[in-house]
Coordinates of C-alpha atoms and ligand atoms in Angstrom, one line a residue:
X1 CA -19.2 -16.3 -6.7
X2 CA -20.2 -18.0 -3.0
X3 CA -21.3 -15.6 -0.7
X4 CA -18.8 -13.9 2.3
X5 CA -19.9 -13.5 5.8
X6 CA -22.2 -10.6 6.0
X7 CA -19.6 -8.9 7.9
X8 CA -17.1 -8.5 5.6
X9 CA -15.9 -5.3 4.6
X10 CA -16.3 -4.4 0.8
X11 CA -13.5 -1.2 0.6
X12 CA -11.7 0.5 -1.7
X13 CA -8.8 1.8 -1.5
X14 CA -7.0 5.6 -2.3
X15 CA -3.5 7.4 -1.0
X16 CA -4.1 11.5 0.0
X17 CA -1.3 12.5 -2.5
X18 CA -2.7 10.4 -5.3
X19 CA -6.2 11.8 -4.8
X20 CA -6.8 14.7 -3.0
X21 CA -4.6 17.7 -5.1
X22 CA -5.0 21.3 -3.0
X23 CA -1.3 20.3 -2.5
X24 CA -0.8 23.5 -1.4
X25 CA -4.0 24.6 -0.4
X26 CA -5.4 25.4 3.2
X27 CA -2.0 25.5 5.1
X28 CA -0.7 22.0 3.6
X29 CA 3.4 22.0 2.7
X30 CA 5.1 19.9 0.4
X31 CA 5.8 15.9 1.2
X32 CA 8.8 14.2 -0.2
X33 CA 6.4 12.0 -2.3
X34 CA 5.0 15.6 -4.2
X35 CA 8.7 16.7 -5.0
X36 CA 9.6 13.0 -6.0
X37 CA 6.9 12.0 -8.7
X38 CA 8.4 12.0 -12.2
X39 CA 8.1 15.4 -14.0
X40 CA 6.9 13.8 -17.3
X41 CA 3.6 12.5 -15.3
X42 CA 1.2 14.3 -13.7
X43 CA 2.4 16.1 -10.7
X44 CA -0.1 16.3 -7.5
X45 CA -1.2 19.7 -7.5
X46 CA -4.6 18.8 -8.8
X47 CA -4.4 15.1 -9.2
X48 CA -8.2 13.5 -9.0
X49 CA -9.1 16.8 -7.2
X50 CA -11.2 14.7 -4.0
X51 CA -9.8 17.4 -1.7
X52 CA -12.4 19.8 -3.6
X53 CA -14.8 16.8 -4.8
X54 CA -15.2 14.3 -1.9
X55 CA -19.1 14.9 -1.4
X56 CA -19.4 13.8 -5.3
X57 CA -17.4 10.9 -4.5
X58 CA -18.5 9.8 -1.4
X59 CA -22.1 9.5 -3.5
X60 CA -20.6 7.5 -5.5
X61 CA -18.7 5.1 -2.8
X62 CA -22.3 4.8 -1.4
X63 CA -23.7 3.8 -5.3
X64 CA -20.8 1.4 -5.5
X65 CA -22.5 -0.1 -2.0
X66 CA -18.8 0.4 -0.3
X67 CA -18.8 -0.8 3.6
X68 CA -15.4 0.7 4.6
X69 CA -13.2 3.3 2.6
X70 CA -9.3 3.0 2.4
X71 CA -7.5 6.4 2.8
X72 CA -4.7 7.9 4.1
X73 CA -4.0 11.2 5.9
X74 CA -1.5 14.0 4.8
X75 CA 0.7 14.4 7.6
X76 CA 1.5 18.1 6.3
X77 CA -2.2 18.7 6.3
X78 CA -2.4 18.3 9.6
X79 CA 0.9 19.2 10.7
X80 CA 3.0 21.8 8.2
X81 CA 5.8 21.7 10.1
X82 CA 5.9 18.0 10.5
X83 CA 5.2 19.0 14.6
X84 CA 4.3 21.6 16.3
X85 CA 1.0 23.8 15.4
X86 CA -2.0 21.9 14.4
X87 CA -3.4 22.9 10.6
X88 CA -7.2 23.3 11.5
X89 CA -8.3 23.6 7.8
X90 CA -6.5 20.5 7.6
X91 CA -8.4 18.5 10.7
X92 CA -11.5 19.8 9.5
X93 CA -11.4 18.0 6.3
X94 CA -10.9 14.8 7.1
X95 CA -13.4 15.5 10.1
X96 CA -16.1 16.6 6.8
X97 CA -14.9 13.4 5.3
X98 CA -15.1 10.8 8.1
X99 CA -18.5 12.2 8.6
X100 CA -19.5 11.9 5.3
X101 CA -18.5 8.4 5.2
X102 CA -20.0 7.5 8.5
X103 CA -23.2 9.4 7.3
X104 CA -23.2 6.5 4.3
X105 CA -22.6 3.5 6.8
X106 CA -19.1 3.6 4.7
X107 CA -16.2 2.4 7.8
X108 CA -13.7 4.6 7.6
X109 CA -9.8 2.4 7.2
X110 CA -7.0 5.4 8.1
X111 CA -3.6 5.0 6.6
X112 CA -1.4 7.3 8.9
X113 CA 1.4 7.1 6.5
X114 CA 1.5 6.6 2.7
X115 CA 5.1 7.5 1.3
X116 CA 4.3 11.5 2.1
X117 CA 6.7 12.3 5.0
X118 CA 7.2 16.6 5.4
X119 CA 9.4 17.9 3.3
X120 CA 10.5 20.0 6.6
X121 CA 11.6 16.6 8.2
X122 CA 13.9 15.2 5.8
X123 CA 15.6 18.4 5.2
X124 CA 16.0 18.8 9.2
X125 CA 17.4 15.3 9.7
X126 CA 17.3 12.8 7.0
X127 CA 13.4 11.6 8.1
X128 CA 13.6 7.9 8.9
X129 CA 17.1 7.8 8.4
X130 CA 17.0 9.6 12.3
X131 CA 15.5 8.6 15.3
X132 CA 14.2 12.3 15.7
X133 CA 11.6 10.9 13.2
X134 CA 10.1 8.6 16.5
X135 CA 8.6 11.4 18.6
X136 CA 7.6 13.7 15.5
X137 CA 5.3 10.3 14.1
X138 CA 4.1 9.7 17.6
X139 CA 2.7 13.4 17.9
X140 CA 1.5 13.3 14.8
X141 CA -0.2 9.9 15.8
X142 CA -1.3 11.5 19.1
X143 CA -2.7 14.3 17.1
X144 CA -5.0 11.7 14.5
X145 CA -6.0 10.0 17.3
X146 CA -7.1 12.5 19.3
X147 CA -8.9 14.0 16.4
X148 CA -10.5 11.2 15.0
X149 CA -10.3 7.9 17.2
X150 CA -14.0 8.3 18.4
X151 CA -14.9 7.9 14.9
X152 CA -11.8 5.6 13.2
X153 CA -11.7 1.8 13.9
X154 CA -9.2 0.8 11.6
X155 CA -5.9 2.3 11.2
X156 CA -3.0 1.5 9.3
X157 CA 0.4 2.4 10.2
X158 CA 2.6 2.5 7.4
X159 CA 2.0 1.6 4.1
X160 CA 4.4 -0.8 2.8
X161 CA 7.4 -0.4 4.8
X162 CA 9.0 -3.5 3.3
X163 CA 8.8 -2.0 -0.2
X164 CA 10.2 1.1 0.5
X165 CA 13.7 -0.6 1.7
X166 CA 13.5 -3.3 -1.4
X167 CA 12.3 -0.2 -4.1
X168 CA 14.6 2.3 -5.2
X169 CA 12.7 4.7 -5.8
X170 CA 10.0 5.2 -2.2
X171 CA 12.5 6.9 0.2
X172 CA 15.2 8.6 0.2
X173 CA 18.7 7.7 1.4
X174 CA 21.3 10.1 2.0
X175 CA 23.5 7.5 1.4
X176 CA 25.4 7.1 -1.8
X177 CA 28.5 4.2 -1.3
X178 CA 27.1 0.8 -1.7
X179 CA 28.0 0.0 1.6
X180 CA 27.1 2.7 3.7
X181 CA 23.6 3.2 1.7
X182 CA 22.8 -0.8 2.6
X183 CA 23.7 0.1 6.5
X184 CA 21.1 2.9 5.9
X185 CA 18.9 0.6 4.4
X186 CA 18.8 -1.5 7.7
X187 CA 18.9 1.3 10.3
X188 CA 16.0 3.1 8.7
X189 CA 14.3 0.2 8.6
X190 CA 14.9 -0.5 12.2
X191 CA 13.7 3.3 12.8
X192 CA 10.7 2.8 10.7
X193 CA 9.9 -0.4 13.0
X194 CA 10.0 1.5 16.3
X195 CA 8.1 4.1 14.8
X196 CA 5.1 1.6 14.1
X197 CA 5.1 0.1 17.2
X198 CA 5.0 3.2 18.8
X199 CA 2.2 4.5 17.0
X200 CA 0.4 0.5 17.7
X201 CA 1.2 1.2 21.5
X202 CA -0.2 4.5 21.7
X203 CA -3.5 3.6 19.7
X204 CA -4.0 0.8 22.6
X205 CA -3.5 2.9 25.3
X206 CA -5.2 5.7 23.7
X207 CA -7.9 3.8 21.7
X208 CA -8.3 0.6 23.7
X209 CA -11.5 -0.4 21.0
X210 CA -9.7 0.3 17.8
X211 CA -7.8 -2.0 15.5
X212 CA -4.5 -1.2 14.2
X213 CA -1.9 -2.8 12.0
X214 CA 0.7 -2.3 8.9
X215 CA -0.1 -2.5 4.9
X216 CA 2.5 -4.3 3.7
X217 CA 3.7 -4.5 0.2
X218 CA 3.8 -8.4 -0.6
X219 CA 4.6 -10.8 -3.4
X220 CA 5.1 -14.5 -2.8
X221 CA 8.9 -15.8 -4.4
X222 CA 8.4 -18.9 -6.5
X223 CA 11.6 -21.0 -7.6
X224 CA 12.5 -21.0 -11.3
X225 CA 12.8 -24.7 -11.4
X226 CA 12.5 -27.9 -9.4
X227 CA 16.7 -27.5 -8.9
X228 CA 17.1 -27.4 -5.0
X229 CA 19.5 -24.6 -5.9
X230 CA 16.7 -22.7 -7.0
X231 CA 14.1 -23.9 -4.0
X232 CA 16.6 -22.1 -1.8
X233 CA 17.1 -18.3 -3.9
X234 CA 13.4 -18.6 -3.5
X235 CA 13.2 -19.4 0.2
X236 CA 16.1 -17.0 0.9
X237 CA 14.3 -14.1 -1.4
X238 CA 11.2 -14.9 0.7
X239 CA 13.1 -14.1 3.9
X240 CA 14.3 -11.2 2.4
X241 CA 11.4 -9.1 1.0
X242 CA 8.7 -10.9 3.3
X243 CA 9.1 -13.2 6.6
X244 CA 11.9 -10.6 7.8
X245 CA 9.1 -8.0 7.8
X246 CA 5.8 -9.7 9.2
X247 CA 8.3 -11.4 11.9
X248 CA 9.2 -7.8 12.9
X249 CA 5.4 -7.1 12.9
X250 CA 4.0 -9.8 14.4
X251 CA 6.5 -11.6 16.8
X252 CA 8.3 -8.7 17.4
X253 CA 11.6 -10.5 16.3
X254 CA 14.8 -10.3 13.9
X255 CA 14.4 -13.8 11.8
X256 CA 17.3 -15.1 12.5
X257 CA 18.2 -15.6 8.8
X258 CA 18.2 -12.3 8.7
X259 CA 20.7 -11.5 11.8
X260 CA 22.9 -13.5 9.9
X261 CA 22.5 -12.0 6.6
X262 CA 22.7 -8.4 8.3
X263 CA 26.1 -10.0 9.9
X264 CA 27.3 -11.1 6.9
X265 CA 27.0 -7.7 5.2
X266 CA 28.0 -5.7 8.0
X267 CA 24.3 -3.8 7.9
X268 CA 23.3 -4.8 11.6
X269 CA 21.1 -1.5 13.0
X270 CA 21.8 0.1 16.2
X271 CA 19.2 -1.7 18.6
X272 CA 19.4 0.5 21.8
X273 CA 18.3 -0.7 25.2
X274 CA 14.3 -1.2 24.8
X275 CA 14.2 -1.0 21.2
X276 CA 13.0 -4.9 21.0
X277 CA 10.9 -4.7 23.8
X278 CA 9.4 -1.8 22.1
X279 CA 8.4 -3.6 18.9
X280 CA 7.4 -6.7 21.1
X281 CA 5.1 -4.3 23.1
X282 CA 4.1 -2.7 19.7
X283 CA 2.7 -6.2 17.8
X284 CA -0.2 -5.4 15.2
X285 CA -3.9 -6.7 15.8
X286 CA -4.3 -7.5 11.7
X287 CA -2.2 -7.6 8.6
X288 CA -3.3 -5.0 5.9
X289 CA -1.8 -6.9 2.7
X290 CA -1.3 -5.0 0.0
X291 CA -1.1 -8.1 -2.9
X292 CA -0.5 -7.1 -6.9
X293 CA 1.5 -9.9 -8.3
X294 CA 4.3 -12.9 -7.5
X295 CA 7.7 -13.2 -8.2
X296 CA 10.1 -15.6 -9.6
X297 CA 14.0 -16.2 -9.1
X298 CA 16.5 -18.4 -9.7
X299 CA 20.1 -19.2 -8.3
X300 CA 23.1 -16.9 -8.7
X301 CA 26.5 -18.0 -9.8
X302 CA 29.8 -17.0 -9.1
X303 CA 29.4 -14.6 -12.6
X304 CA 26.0 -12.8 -11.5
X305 CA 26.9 -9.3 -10.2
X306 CA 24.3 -7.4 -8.1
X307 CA 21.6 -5.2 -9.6
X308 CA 19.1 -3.1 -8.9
X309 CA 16.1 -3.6 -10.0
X310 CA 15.1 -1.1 -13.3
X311 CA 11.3 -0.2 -12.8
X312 CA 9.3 -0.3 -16.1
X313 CA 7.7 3.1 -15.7
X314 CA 6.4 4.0 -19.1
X315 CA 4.2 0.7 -19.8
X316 CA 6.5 -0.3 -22.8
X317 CA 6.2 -4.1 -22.0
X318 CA 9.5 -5.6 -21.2
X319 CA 11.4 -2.9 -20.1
X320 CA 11.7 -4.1 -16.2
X321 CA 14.7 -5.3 -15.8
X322 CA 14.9 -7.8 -12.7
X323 CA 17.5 -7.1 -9.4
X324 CA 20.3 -10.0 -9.0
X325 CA 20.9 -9.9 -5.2
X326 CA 24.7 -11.0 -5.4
X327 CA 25.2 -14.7 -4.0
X328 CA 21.3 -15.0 -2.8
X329 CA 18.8 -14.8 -6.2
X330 CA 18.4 -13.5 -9.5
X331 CA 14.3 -12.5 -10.4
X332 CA 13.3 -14.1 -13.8
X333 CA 10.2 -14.8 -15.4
X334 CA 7.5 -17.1 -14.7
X335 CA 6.2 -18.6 -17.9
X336 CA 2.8 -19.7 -16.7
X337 CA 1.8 -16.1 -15.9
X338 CA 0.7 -13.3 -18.4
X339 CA 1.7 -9.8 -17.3
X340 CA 0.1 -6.1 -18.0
X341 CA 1.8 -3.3 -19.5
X342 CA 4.1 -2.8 -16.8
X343 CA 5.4 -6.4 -17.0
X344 CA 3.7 -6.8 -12.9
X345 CA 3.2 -10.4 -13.7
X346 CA -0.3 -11.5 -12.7
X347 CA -1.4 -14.0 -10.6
X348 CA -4.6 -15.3 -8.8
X349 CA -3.6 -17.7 -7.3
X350 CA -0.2 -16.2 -5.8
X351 CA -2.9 -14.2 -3.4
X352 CA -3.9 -17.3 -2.1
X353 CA -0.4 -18.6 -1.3
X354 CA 0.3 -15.3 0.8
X355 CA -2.7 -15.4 2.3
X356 CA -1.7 -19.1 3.8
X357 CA 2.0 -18.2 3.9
X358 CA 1.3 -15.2 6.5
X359 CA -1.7 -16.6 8.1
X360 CA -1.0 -20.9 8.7
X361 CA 2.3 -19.1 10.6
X362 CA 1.0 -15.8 12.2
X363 CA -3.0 -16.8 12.6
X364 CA -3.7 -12.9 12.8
X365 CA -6.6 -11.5 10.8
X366 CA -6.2 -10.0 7.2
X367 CA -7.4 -7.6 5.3
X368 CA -6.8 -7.0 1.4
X369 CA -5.8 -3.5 1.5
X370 CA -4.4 -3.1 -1.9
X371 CA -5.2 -5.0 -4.8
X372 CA -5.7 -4.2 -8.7
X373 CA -4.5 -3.6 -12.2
X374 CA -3.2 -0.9 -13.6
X375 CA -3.8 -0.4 -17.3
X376 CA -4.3 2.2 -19.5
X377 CA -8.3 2.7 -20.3
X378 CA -10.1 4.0 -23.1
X379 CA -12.9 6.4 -22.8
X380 CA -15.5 5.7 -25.8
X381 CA -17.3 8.7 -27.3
X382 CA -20.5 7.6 -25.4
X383 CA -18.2 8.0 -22.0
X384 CA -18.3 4.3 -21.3
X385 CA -14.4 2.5 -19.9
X386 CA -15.4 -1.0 -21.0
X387 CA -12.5 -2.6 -18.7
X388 CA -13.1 -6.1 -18.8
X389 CA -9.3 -7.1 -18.3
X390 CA -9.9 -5.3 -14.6
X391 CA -13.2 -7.2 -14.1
X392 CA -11.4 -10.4 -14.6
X393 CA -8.3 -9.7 -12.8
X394 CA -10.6 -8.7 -9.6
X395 CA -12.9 -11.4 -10.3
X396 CA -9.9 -13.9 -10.4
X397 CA -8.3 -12.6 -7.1
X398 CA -11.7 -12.2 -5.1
X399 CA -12.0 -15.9 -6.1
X400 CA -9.0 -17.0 -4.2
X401 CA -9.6 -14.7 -1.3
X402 CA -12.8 -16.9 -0.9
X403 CA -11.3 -20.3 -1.6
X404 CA -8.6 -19.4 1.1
X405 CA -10.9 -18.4 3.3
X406 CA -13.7 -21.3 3.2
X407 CA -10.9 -24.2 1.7
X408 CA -8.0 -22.8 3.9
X409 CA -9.6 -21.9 7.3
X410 CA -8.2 -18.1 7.1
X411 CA -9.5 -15.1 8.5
X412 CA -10.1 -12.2 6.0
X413 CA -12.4 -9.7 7.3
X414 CA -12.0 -7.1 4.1
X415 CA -11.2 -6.5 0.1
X416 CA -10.2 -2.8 -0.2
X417 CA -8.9 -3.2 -4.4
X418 CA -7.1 -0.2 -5.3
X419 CA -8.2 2.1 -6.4
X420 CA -11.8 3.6 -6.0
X421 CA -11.3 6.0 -8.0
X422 CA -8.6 6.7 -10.7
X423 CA -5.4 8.6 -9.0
X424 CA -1.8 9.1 -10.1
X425 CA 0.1 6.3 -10.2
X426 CA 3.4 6.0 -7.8
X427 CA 5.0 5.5 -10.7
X428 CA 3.2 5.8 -13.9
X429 CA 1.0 9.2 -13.4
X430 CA -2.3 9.1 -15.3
X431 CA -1.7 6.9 -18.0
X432 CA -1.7 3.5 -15.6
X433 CA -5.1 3.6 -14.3
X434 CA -6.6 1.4 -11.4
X435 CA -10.5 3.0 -10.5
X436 CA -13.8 1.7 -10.7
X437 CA -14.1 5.2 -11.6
X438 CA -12.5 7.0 -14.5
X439 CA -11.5 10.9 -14.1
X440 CA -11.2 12.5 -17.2
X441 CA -8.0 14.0 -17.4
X442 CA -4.9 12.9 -18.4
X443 CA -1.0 13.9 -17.4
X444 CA -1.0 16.8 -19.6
X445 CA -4.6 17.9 -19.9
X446 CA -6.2 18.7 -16.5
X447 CA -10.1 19.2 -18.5
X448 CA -12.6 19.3 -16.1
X449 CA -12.0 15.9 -13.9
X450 CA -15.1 14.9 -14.7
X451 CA -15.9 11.4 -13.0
X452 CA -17.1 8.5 -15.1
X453 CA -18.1 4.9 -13.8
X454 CA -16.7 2.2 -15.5
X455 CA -17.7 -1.2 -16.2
X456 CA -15.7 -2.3 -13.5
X457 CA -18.3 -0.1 -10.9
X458 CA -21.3 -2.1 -12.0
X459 CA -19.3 -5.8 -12.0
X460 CA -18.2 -4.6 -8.5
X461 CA -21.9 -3.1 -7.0
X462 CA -23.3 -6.6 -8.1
X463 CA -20.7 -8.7 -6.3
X464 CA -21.1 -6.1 -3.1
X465 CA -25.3 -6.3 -3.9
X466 CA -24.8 -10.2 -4.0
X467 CA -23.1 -10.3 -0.7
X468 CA -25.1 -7.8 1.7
X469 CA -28.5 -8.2 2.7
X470 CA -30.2 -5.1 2.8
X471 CA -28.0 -3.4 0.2
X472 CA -30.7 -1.4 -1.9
X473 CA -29.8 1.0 -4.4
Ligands
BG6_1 C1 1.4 0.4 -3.9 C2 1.2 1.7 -3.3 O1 2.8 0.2 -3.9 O2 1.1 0.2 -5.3 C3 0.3 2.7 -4.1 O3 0.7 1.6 -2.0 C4 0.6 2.5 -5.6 O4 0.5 4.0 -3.6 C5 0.2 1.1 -6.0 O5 -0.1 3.4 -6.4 C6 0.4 0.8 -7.4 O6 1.7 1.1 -7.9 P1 1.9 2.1 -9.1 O7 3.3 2.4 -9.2 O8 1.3 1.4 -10.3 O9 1.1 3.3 -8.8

């Protein structure tokens, strides 16, 4: 592989209620995202336990040769209440762990929010679905970046805010009726938006050196076929799970396909005086993309009713079955793609695209900070994961970051593949693994967590080794 500027940032990436465990330990509460995961998967009392083990794997970060770190922070660590009293045992963690990482030259890349909102919050008003939500998630901000901010450069906002409005399964609406629940749908999005911005503003003001942006869940939308009826489901499906998002983010504007559409359907938000100056104010320095795989979709007809989309959750290939957005698109398959277990349909190349889709219109620095395969892995009776399927799916994506950066003139300071280490999945607990490093447990069986590095860890060392001088073992 050609060589990346020496500046660039080799991460990896994790999510505090996929890792850490000690759900309850220390003065955290519960988040939504602990009571939500599936009760036939591993739940996230223990999970990887990094809350107890982050020394170990912080060793093994610096072994991997890792130049920045992906994590995010449990709001109800820090705040139990979701406001109010500061947890110290809380701060003091992720104070032992940004020092640790600093210690090992390892840049520390802060998610503020990954999916975890207090379980205090939504029961008090319905969480983003209020705009009480705004100044709770500014003090909690205030409170991070107070803490932290002489040590943290990077911060992420919110992790995949446009995924959390097009999956059913991220939030929760209060909503039930199909019409009211899509007005939801659009108001907490709108909430969500001046939430972001106010936490962008605030990190300026506060942190005037720092960098902060969203992670956005992204997938390019291909057309089925050459049929201009198809180029347009694409093109609208692309407004609709993408350019509606990044324009919020980085012009500060409703796409005006979308004003229509939200017309059309009667799910317009309430914008209040200085709500769009607010997210004009609040536009991101850098894109955090989170990138696993593309999607296809063809046309509708008169006959296609809407449906949701049917996550495969159990790896049992085939059983996704695809949303029909009534009168816009219907996702199919694309046959030039193979898929893993979980049918996420993988593609290379489809990096690339987004890359120059966001970039050739937005020309504002990216970072990769998600990307990766999930697959069940096999450990051999001489505790080796020979994962050669991951190796080649990294491989194959790195590739295209580099060819879209030299080929395509785009700026991509960072690669954060998720995950380091192996964590529950969102959706698939144990079983779907993404790590360079294997914990020995499964959804059932907690054993002793013992970590194990994969082959993955020494494909991924070499590429790092390759790439910065001075990177001795
Ligand atoms: C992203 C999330 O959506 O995808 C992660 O930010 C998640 O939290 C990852 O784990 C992979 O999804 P899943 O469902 O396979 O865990």
């Amino acid at each position: 592989m050609p060589s990346f500027p020496n500046e660039f940032l080799w991460g990896a990436a994790t999510a505090a209620y996929q890792v850490e465990g000690a759900y309850l330990e220390d003065g955290k509460t519960l988040s939504v995202v602990d009571e939500s995961i599936a009760p036939e998967y591993a739940d996230t009392s223990i999970a990887s336990d990094h809350y107890h083990r982050f020394e170990e794997d912080i060793r093994l970060m610096k072994e991997l040769g890792l130049t920045a770190y992906r994590f995010s922070i449990a709001w109800t660590r820090i705040l139990p209440d979701g406001r109010g009293k500061i947890n110290q045992a809380g701060v003091d963690f992720y104070t032992q762990l940004i020092d640790e990482l600093l210690k090992n030259k390892i840049e520390p890349i802060v998610t503020i929010y990954h999916f975890d909102l207090p379980v205090v919050l939504q029961e008090e008003y319905g969480g983003f679905s209020s705009r009480k939500i705004i100044p709770d998630f500014i003090e909690y901000c205030r409170v991070l970046f107070e803490q932290f901010g002489d040590r943290v450069k990077y911060w992420l906002t919110i992790n995949e805010q446009s995924n959390m409005f097009l999956l059913p399964y991220l939030i929760t609406f209060t909503e039930e009726n199909e019409q009211s629940l899509l007005k939801q749908k659009y108001e907490m999005n709108h909430i969500m938006t001046l939430a972001h911005a106010s936490a962008v503003k605030l990190c300026h003001q506060l942190l005037p050196d720092a960098k902060i942006g969203p992670a956005i869940g992204i997938s390019p939308v291909y057309p089925k076929t050459c049929d201009p009826k198809d180029i347009l489901a694409a093109e609208k499906a692309e407004e609709l799970r993408n350019t509606f998002f990044l324009e919020l983010y980085c012009k500060g504007n409703y796409l005006p396909a979308m004003q229509a559409y939200m017309r059309e359907h009667d799910c317009q938000p309430t914008i209040e005086a200085g709500d769009m100056e607010l997210i004009k104010e609040g536009r991101c320095d850098f894109l955090g993309l989170n990138y696993y795989d593309s999607k296809t979709v063809e046309h509708v007809t008169a006959y296609d009713r809407g449906k949701e989309l049917v996550i495969n959750k159990s790896g049992e290939v085939g059983s996704t079955e695809k949303e029909v957005i009534e009168g816009i698109y219907k996702g199919c398959n694309n046959p030039y793609l193979d898929r893993n277990d979980w049918d996420w349909e993988i593609d290379p190349e489809g990096l690339r695209i987004t890359l120059n889709r966001i970039y050739q219109r937005y020309e504002v620095p990216l970072i990769i900070t998600e990307n990766g395969l999930g697959a069940v892995d096999t450990l051999t009776v001489d505790k080796q994961i020979h994962d050669e399927y991951r190796i080649d799916y990294l491989k194959k994506h790195l590739e295209q970051v580099h060819l879209a950066m030299v080929q395509d003139g785009i700026e991509v300071f960072g690669f954060c593949p998720w995950s380091f280490i192996d964590l529950i999945s969102t959706t698939s607990g144990f079983r779907k693994r993404y790590g360079f490093v294997y914990v020995d447990r499964t959804d059932t069986e907690i054993k002793e967590l013992i970590r194990y590095k994969k082959d993955s860890f020494y494909w991924y060392q070499g590429v790092i080794r390759r790439n910065r001088k001075g990177f001795e073992l």
